[in-house]
Amino acid sequence: MKLGVVSESRPVQSSHPSAQYGYADEPSRWNPRYWRKRVWAGIAVAIVIIIVIAVPVAVTQTRSDPYPNYVPLNYSLVETYEGESFFDNWDYFTGYDPTHGFVHYVPREHAQQLNLTYASETAAVLKVDTSVGPNDEPNASTGRFSVRVTSRNTYHEGLFIFDVRHTPYGCATWPALWLSDPYNWPDNGEIDIMEAINQADDGNQMTLHTTSGCRMNVRREQTGEGLQSNCDHAENQNAGCGVRGPEESFGPRFNDNGGGIMALEWRDAGIRMWQFARDAIPADITGGNPSPSTWGTAASDFPSTRCDVGSHFRNSSIIINITLCGDLVYAAYGDSGCPSNCTDIVSNHPEVFTQAYWELGPIQVYQAA
Ligand SMILES: *[C@@H]1O[C@H](CO)[C@@H](O)[C@H](O)[C@H]1NC(C)=O
Ligand SMILES: *[C@@H]1O[C@H](CO)[C@@H](O)[C@H](O)[C@H]1NC(C)=O
Ligand SMILES: *[C@@H]1O[C@H](CO)[C@@H](O)[C@H](O)[C@H]1NC(C)=O
Ligand SMILES: *[C@@H]1O[C@H](CO)[C@@H](O)[C@H](O)[C@H]1NC(C)=O
Ligand SMILES: *[C@@H]1O[C@H](CO)[C@@H](O)[C@H](O)[C@H]1NC(C)=O
Ligand SMILES: *[C@@H]1O[C@H](CO)[C@@H](O)[C@H](O)[C@H]1NC(C)=O
């Protein structure tokens, strides 16, 4: 500010030496034929200065824009969840939803009785109860029955292939397919692979949540839209560092197409996710020999550049749940185009939840040799 005032008040007219030559001589100033040695020397010096400044700046920018080496790894299959035994190695969580959902998570027997988890030869289904209406006993006046399952096996790194045939959506729903160590959260991190709320019209959100020291304001190679860049759960009200996919990556438009494959590659170099529609699944995935290096740009890329992935993410289970209402849904309900209020819909309108189910084909876990 001060500098600007000083230069404005400076007399401009007579300060330049060329003023003494008058108008007739003006054109010669712009004609190189009349330039003196001094002028040529000035130009040469300017060019040298530009080179001296520009080269190191370019080099520094390349250095400050590093990217991890995602060298191809050789993956082999270590585990598959599929068929009628799909739910055999999972625990059913029955506590309160930590994000204040209006939901009652039921144990395995109750879930089977209500048919909220169901596994056949070809598919596993997890759903929200639609059998209980306002005049039933029990009713849903304190929350509706739903399920949350946690794999007993825990993982550190690997390539995870999820065959997702139907994603849950509908007013008041908050489904998620994620990896975390719930007993050591956030120390061991959280990797959200699929997540949406209400009608799921904002697409799929892929997000990391961590302790401090994990940031994504670095070079990334992804097709999704980066949201917050700080993954620290203590910042931005635990929004995490999210990446949003296109509208057809979750909900009705994803399901209409028969769903598709969600792939997660979790390794020290970084965490990347891809989504493939049913009619665009790479042959190496169907062939049981997946190789992410051949899949093109990821949907989301969380490189290790400013985040030590190896220490922020550990000992994680696969978790699949459908919460109803809850912090994020309450906050967005007014803008969601959904009727009434969230708890009223959950308590009194079982018909709203007919699309609130996951249908999954096999989940395969590959590990690098
Ligand atoms: C993967 O396997 C190929 C051939 O089987 C081998 O040449 C290559 O070095 C392996 N790569 C790694 C990272 O182990
Ligand atoms: C279930 O999913 C939601 C959405 O990701 C998550 O915020 C919540 O903490 C999960 N867990 C439980 C117990 O509901
Ligand atoms: C349980 O749910 C599955 C999947 O939605 C369905 O195919 C099956 O018919 C249901 N079983 C009963 C007894 O309702
Ligand atoms: C819902 O169930 C509770 C007990 O679980 C009962 O006290 C209440 O009257 C019921 N509500 C209706 C509308 O039936
Ligand atoms: C790993 O996770 C399991 C299950 O969630 C938990 O019981 C265990 O304490 C964790 N172990 C470590 C070393 O964090
Ligand atoms: C939600 O809607 C119901 C039915 O219209 C109403 O009785 C209830 O007071 C509302 N609750 C809130 C928190 O607005």
PDB file of C-alpha atoms in Angstrom, residues 171-172 198 325 329-330 332-349 351-352:
ATOM      1  CA  CYS A 171     -33.730 -40.737   2.058  1.00  0.00           C
ATOM      2  CA  ALA A 172     -32.165 -41.046   5.547  1.00  0.00           C
ATOM      3  CA  ASN A 198     -29.663 -39.910   1.119  1.00  0.00           C
ATOM      4  CA  CYS A 325     -29.729 -40.503   9.834  1.00  0.00           C
ATOM      5  CA  VAL A 329     -27.365 -36.920   7.102  1.00  0.00           C
ATOM      6  CA  TYR A 330     -28.894 -34.535   9.629  1.00  0.00           C
ATOM      7  CA  ALA A 332     -27.601 -32.411   4.681  1.00  0.00           C
ATOM      8  CA  TYR A 333     -31.222 -33.519   5.055  1.00  0.00           C
ATOM      9  CA  GLY A 334     -32.763 -30.097   4.401  1.00  0.00           C
ATOM     10  CA  ASP A 335     -30.999 -29.826   1.034  1.00  0.00           C
ATOM     11  CA  SER A 336     -31.482 -33.436   0.007  1.00  0.00           C
ATOM     12  CA  GLY A 337     -34.943 -33.105  -1.521  1.00  0.00           C
ATOM     13  CA  CYS A 338     -36.200 -35.686   1.002  1.00  0.00           C
ATOM     14  CA  PRO A 339     -39.598 -35.314   2.707  1.00  0.00           C
ATOM     15  CA  SER A 340     -40.427 -34.511   6.359  1.00  0.00           C
ATOM     16  CA  ASN A 341     -37.453 -35.033   8.697  1.00  0.00           C
ATOM     17  CA  CYS A 342     -34.984 -37.867   9.015  1.00  0.00           C
ATOM     18  CA  THR A 343     -36.253 -39.542  12.194  1.00  0.00           C
ATOM     19  CA  ASP A 344     -39.875 -39.363  11.029  1.00  0.00           C
ATOM     20  CA  ILE A 345     -38.958 -41.161   7.792  1.00  0.00           C
ATOM     21  CA  VAL A 346     -36.996 -43.839   9.659  1.00  0.00           C
ATOM     22  CA  SER A 347     -39.684 -44.387  12.301  1.00  0.00           C
ATOM     23  CA  ASN A 348     -42.774 -44.379  10.162  1.00  0.00           C
ATOM     24  CA  HIS A 349     -41.923 -45.106   6.537  1.00  0.00           C
ATOM     25  CA  GLU A 351     -41.390 -48.243   2.212  1.00  0.00           C
ATOM     26  CA  VAL A 352     -38.646 -45.599   1.819  1.00  0.00           C
TER      27      VAL A 352
END
